[in-house]
Short mmCIF file of C-alpha atoms in Angstrom, two decimals:
data_model
loop_
_atom_site.label_atom_id
_atom_site.label_comp_id
_atom_site.label_asym_id
_atom_site.label_seq_id
_atom_site.Cartn_x
_atom_site.Cartn_y
_atom_site.Cartn_z
CA GLN J 455 -5.67 22.74 -7.33
CA MET J 456 -5.03 21.20 -4.13
CA GLY J 457 -6.90 17.66 -3.61
CA GLU J 458 -7.55 17.21 -7.48
CA ILE J 459 -6.18 14.98 -9.81
CA VAL J 460 -7.20 13.66 -13.35
CA LEU J 461 -4.82 10.52 -14.14
CA LEU J 462 -2.20 8.84 -12.15
CA LYS J 463 1.07 8.79 -14.35
CA LYS J 464 4.20 6.90 -13.40
CA ASP J 465 6.36 9.74 -13.76
CA ASN J 466 4.26 11.87 -11.51
CA ILE J 467 4.09 9.79 -8.37
CA GLU J 468 6.80 11.64 -6.44
CA GLN J 469 4.77 14.94 -7.27
CA TYR J 470 1.63 13.53 -6.19
CA LYS J 471 3.56 12.50 -2.80
CA VAL J 472 4.63 16.07 -2.22
CA ILE J 473 1.46 17.67 -2.97
CA TYR J 474 -1.25 15.16 -1.60
CA PHE J 475 0.16 12.16 0.50
CA ASP J 476 2.40 14.03 2.62
CA ASN J 477 -0.11 16.68 3.45
CA ASP J 478 -2.81 13.94 4.48
CA GLU J 479 -4.93 15.45 1.51
CA PRO J 480 -7.70 13.41 0.07
CA ILE J 481 -7.78 13.36 -4.16
CA THR J 482 -10.53 13.90 -6.18
CA TYR J 483 -10.43 11.53 -9.32
CA HIS J 484 -12.70 12.56 -12.22
CA LEU J 485 -14.68 9.87 -13.94
CA ASN J 486 -16.51 10.71 -17.17
CA GLU J 487 -19.77 11.27 -15.34
CA TYR J 488 -18.76 11.69 -11.69
CA ASP J 489 -15.97 12.67 -9.12
CA ILE J 490 -14.82 10.29 -6.60
CA LYS J 491 -12.75 11.59 -3.72
CA ILE J 492 -10.13 9.19 -2.68
CA SER J 493 -9.37 9.57 1.21
CA PRO J 494 -6.28 8.51 3.44
CA ILE J 495 -6.98 5.43 6.00
CA LEU J 496 -7.04 6.46 9.69
CA VAL J 497 -5.08 4.31 11.98
CA LYS J 498 -8.23 3.17 13.73
CA ASP J 499 -8.97 1.56 10.61
CA ALA J 500 -5.55 0.02 9.57
CA PRO J 501 -6.25 -3.50 10.83
CA THR J 502 -9.08 -4.05 8.47
CA TYR J 503 -7.48 -1.80 5.58
CA ASN J 504 -4.38 -3.88 5.79
CA PHE J 505 -6.60 -7.18 5.36
CA ALA J 506 -8.76 -5.85 2.66
CA LYS J 507 -6.15 -4.05 0.45
CA GLN J 508 -5.16 -7.68 -0.37
CA ILE J 509 -7.90 -7.60 -2.89
CA LEU J 510 -5.74 -5.09 -4.95
CA LEU J 511 -2.75 -6.86 -4.87
CA LEU J 512 -3.68 -10.50 -6.06
CA ASP J 513 -1.14 -11.94 -8.44
CA LYS J 514 -3.54 -13.01 -11.24
CA ASN J 515 -0.49 -14.06 -13.49
CA SER J 516 0.94 -16.65 -11.06
CA THR J 517 -1.96 -19.09 -12.58
CA ASN J 518 -1.46 -21.32 -15.43
CA ASP J 519 -4.88 -20.19 -16.93
CA ILE J 520 -3.96 -18.46 -19.97
CA GLU J 521 -7.50 -16.78 -19.85
CA ILE J 522 -7.05 -15.31 -16.62
CA ILE J 523 -3.49 -13.93 -17.39
CA GLN J 524 -4.88 -12.39 -20.52
CA MET J 525 -7.63 -10.54 -18.31
CA ASN J 526 -7.41 -6.90 -17.22
CA TYR J 527 -7.34 -6.78 -13.17
CA LEU J 528 -11.20 -5.46 -12.79
CA ASP J 529 -12.38 -8.25 -15.16
CA PHE J 530 -10.47 -10.77 -13.16
CA LEU J 531 -12.35 -9.70 -9.94
CA LEU J 532 -15.66 -9.37 -11.48
CA THR J 533 -15.61 -12.60 -13.18
CA ARG J 534 -13.50 -14.82 -10.74
CA LYS J 535 -12.73 -13.63 -7.12
CA LEU J 536 -15.77 -11.33 -6.08
CA LYS J 537 -17.78 -14.43 -6.43
CA GLU J 538 -16.16 -15.38 -3.10
CA ASP J 539 -17.80 -14.05 -0.23
CA GLN J 540 -14.38 -12.93 1.78
CA CYS J 541 -13.21 -11.22 -1.45
CA LEU J 542 -16.40 -9.40 -2.08
CA TYR J 543 -16.14 -8.08 1.81
CA MET J 544 -12.95 -6.98 1.16
CA PHE J 545 -13.85 -4.98 -2.30
CA TYR J 546 -16.80 -3.32 -0.44
CA TYR J 547 -14.40 -2.30 2.48
CA ILE J 548 -12.06 -0.55 -0.11
CA MET J 549 -14.93 1.20 -2.01
CA ASP J 550 -16.47 2.48 1.40
CA LYS J 551 -13.65 3.44 3.44
CA CYS J 552 -11.10 4.68 0.71
CA LEU J 553 -13.55 6.12 -2.24
CA ASN J 554 -16.23 7.17 0.43
CA GLU J 555 -18.87 5.22 -1.95
CA PRO J 556 -21.09 2.90 0.43
CA TYR J 557 -23.27 2.25 -2.84
CA PHE J 558 -21.75 0.72 -5.51
CA MET J 559 -22.94 -2.12 -7.88
CA PRO J 560 -20.14 -4.92 -9.26
CA TYR J 561 -23.31 -6.59 -10.66
CA ASP J 562 -26.56 -5.97 -12.15
CA ILE J 563 -29.68 -7.68 -10.77
CA ASN J 564 -29.17 -10.86 -12.93
CA GLY J 565 -25.74 -11.18 -11.18
CA GLN J 566 -23.54 -10.04 -14.26
CA PRO J 567 -21.03 -7.29 -14.37
CA PHE J 568 -22.26 -3.84 -15.66
CA LYS J 569 -21.18 -3.04 -19.06
CA LYS J 570 -20.15 -0.06 -20.88
CA ASN J 571 -19.31 0.24 -24.49
CA GLY J 572 -18.96 -3.35 -24.33
CA ARG J 573 -16.58 -3.64 -21.41
CA ASN J 574 -17.07 -4.54 -17.72
CA VAL J 575 -17.24 -1.31 -15.37
CA LEU J 576 -18.12 -0.65 -11.83
CA ALA J 577 -21.36 1.19 -11.15
CA LEU J 578 -21.35 3.94 -8.53
CA CYS J 579 -25.09 4.48 -7.11
CA ASP J 580 -26.75 6.60 -4.88
CA GLU J 581 -28.74 5.19 -2.06
CA HIS J 582 -31.74 4.46 -4.32
CA GLY J 583 -29.63 2.30 -6.89
CA ASN J 584 -29.51 4.72 -9.42
CA ALA J 585 -26.06 4.79 -11.34
CA LYS J 586 -24.22 8.31 -11.08
CA GLY J 587 -21.05 7.15 -12.43
CA TYR J 588 -18.87 4.28 -13.82
CA ILE J 589 -15.16 3.04 -13.23
CA THR J 590 -13.59 1.32 -16.18
CA HIS J 591 -10.79 -1.07 -16.01
CA LYS J 592 -8.17 1.40 -16.68
CA GLN J 593 -9.49 3.76 -14.04
CA PHE J 594 -9.82 1.09 -11.72
CA GLU J 595 -5.79 0.38 -12.04
CA ASP J 596 -5.22 4.23 -11.36
CA ILE J 597 -7.39 4.30 -8.56
CA SER J 598 -5.91 1.04 -6.95
CA LYS J 599 -2.31 2.38 -7.25
CA ILE J 600 -3.40 5.76 -5.50
CA ILE J 601 -5.02 3.88 -2.74
CA LEU J 602 -1.80 1.80 -2.19
CA PHE J 603 0.65 4.84 -2.60
CA GLN J 604 -1.62 7.15 -0.44
CA ASN J 605 -1.76 4.65 2.60
CA ASP J 606 1.65 2.72 2.54
CA ILE J 607 4.77 4.80 3.06
CA ASN J 608 7.05 1.84 1.49
CA TYR J 609 4.63 0.74 -1.05
CA ASP J 610 6.45 -0.38 -4.19
CA ASP J 611 4.68 -1.02 -7.33
CA ARG J 612 7.41 -2.80 -9.45
CA THR J 613 6.95 -6.14 -11.00
CA LEU J 614 9.47 -8.45 -10.29
CA SER J 615 9.97 -12.00 -12.12
CA THR J 616 9.41 -15.02 -10.26
CA ASP J 617 13.01 -15.87 -9.76
CA VAL J 618 13.65 -12.22 -8.56
CA GLN J 619 10.83 -12.31 -6.34
CA LYS J 620 12.00 -15.60 -4.71
CA VAL J 621 15.33 -14.16 -3.97
CA VAL J 622 13.83 -11.10 -2.37
CA GLU J 623 11.53 -12.96 -0.33
CA ASP J 624 14.18 -15.47 0.84
CA TYR J 625 16.46 -12.91 1.74
CA TYR J 626 14.09 -11.10 3.94
CA ARG J 627 12.68 -14.28 5.38
CA ILE J 628 16.08 -15.07 6.64
CA LYS J 629 17.07 -11.52 7.76
CA ASN J 630 14.00 -11.41 10.04
CA LYS J 631 13.75 -14.83 11.17
CA ASP J 632 14.70 -14.29 14.71
CA ILE J 633 13.28 -10.55 14.80
CA HIS J 634 10.16 -9.84 16.79
CA ILE J 635 7.89 -7.75 14.36
CA PRO J 636 6.02 -5.35 16.41
CA SER J 637 2.13 -5.31 16.28
CA LEU J 638 0.32 -2.18 15.45
CA GLY J 639 -0.74 -1.96 18.89
CA GLU J 640 2.83 -2.31 20.22
CA GLN J 641 3.73 0.35 17.64
CA LYS J 642 1.06 2.84 19.08
CA VAL J 643 2.04 2.27 22.56
CA TYR J 644 5.71 3.08 21.77
CA VAL J 645 4.81 6.26 20.13
CA MET J 646 2.57 7.35 23.18
CA SER J 647 5.65 6.58 25.36
CA ARG J 648 7.78 8.60 22.97
CA THR J 649 5.75 11.63 21.88
CA GLY J 650 2.95 12.01 24.57
CA PHE J 651 0.42 11.66 22.13
CA SER J 652 -2.84 10.02 23.35
CA MET J 653 -4.75 6.61 21.89
CA LYS J 654 -7.14 8.94 20.49
CA ASP J 655 -4.43 11.27 18.72
CA ILE J 656 -2.88 8.37 17.10
CA ASN J 657 -6.08 6.51 16.03
CA GLU J 658 -7.16 9.82 14.32
CA MET J 659 -3.90 10.10 12.51
CA THR J 660 -3.69 8.76 8.92
CA LEU J 661 -1.91 5.47 8.57
CA ARG J 662 0.76 7.23 6.36
CA THR J 663 1.64 9.69 8.94
CA PHE J 664 1.54 7.46 11.78
CA GLU J 665 4.13 5.16 9.92
CA GLY J 666 6.46 8.05 9.50
CA VAL J 667 6.19 9.16 12.98
CA TYR J 668 6.72 5.47 14.26
CA ASP J 669 9.83 5.24 12.04
CA ASN J 670 11.20 8.52 13.01
CA CYS J 671 11.10 7.83 16.77
CA LEU J 672 12.72 4.32 16.39
CA ASN J 673 15.35 5.67 14.11
CA SER J 674 16.31 8.60 16.57
CA GLU J 675 16.81 6.24 19.22
CA ILE J 676 18.92 4.15 17.31
CA TYR J 677 20.84 7.18 16.10
CA LEU J 678 21.62 8.24 19.69
CA GLY J 679 22.97 4.48 20.40
CA GLU J 680 25.32 4.62 17.24
CA LYS J 681 26.60 8.33 18.24
CA ILE J 682 27.54 6.86 21.87
CA ILE J 683 29.40 3.95 20.36
CA GLN J 684 31.12 6.41 18.03
CA GLY J 685 32.14 8.52 20.85
CA SER J 686 33.47 5.63 22.91
CA TYR J 687 37.41 4.82 23.07
CA LYS J 688 36.46 1.09 22.96
CA TYR J 689 35.07 1.10 19.26
CA ASP J 690 36.95 2.33 16.18
CA VAL J 691 34.19 3.91 14.05
CA LYS J 692 35.53 5.34 11.02
CA GLU J 693 32.73 6.79 9.40
CA ASP J 694 30.53 9.73 10.92
CA VAL J 695 27.38 8.53 11.94
CA LEU J 696 24.48 10.56 10.03
CA HIS J 697 21.09 11.07 11.44
CA PRO J 698 18.68 8.65 9.60
CA LEU J 699 16.69 11.74 8.08
CA TYR J 700 19.83 12.52 6.04
CA ARG J 701 20.77 8.60 5.13
CA LYS J 702 20.25 7.92 1.36
CA LYS J 703 17.21 5.54 1.76
CA LYS J 704 18.14 1.83 0.80
CA ASP J 705 16.36 0.21 -2.03
CA PRO J 706 15.08 -3.16 -0.71
CA ILE J 707 15.39 -5.18 -4.02
CA GLU J 708 19.13 -4.01 -4.48
CA GLU J 709 19.87 -4.42 -0.59
CA ALA J 710 18.43 -8.29 -1.03
CA PHE J 711 20.57 -9.18 -3.93
CA ALA J 712 23.78 -7.10 -2.57
CA SER J 713 23.67 -9.20 0.65
CA TYR J 714 22.07 -12.51 -0.61
CA GLU J 715 25.29 -14.31 -0.72
CA SER J 716 25.97 -13.68 2.90
CA VAL J 717 22.81 -15.41 3.94
CA LYS J 718 22.75 -18.10 0.77
CA ASN J 719 23.80 -21.02 3.21
CA LYS J 720 21.03 -19.96 5.75
CA ILE J 721 18.54 -19.95 2.86
CA ASN J 722 19.63 -23.21 1.78
CA ASN J 723 19.13 -24.82 4.89
CA THR J 724 15.74 -23.66 5.69
#
């Protein structure tokens, strides 16, 4: 049934993308006692979302603290990070905007995490503070992945070793060194100029759809330029120029390793 899902499974991500994400459909996630609805972020909320989503992406295993490394992610947040005001704000924002749950309790009246079956959980409450459902650490991992896949068209959940991550980061740092990355505001004005959409139209789009519109507008202009070059007698373009929609998508990690040697000297000198 459209808009409903039970558990996030890695081999079903593409299916969820086709059924839910690409249709801007919210997803109903079933807890044991209660159903939550995970809704996509709108463009007007994107700046705060892009800041707040970092609470779902912390690398807890980069520490030398074995106790933290052995924790599940929800325990890590509840016992360490949510004690910080900024992290707690980020967490509240995600719960409110993405899960439509403005009333939730990470801690009981004594300032301790709620527990169920001896494990830390999140309590979802009504406006009177009465618990109507709980999120376990495994459910929280599912929900976090759904939120990130749902709102980021380029989200990649692969876990990289420290060495591999450094190669990828170094490559893209050098590749983009002299490139201006347009702000969201600049992207919106560009899409308005290309499509006739108003600012209100764009702000009410989901972030995922807007990123797709922006990419397609930009790629279409690049394609036209490439076709003009291909048709010019001044240039010898041996291969046909395919429209970006028909080009095979590049794997960003494979690209980094394939092109690493060409920028290696630049990397070593920075």
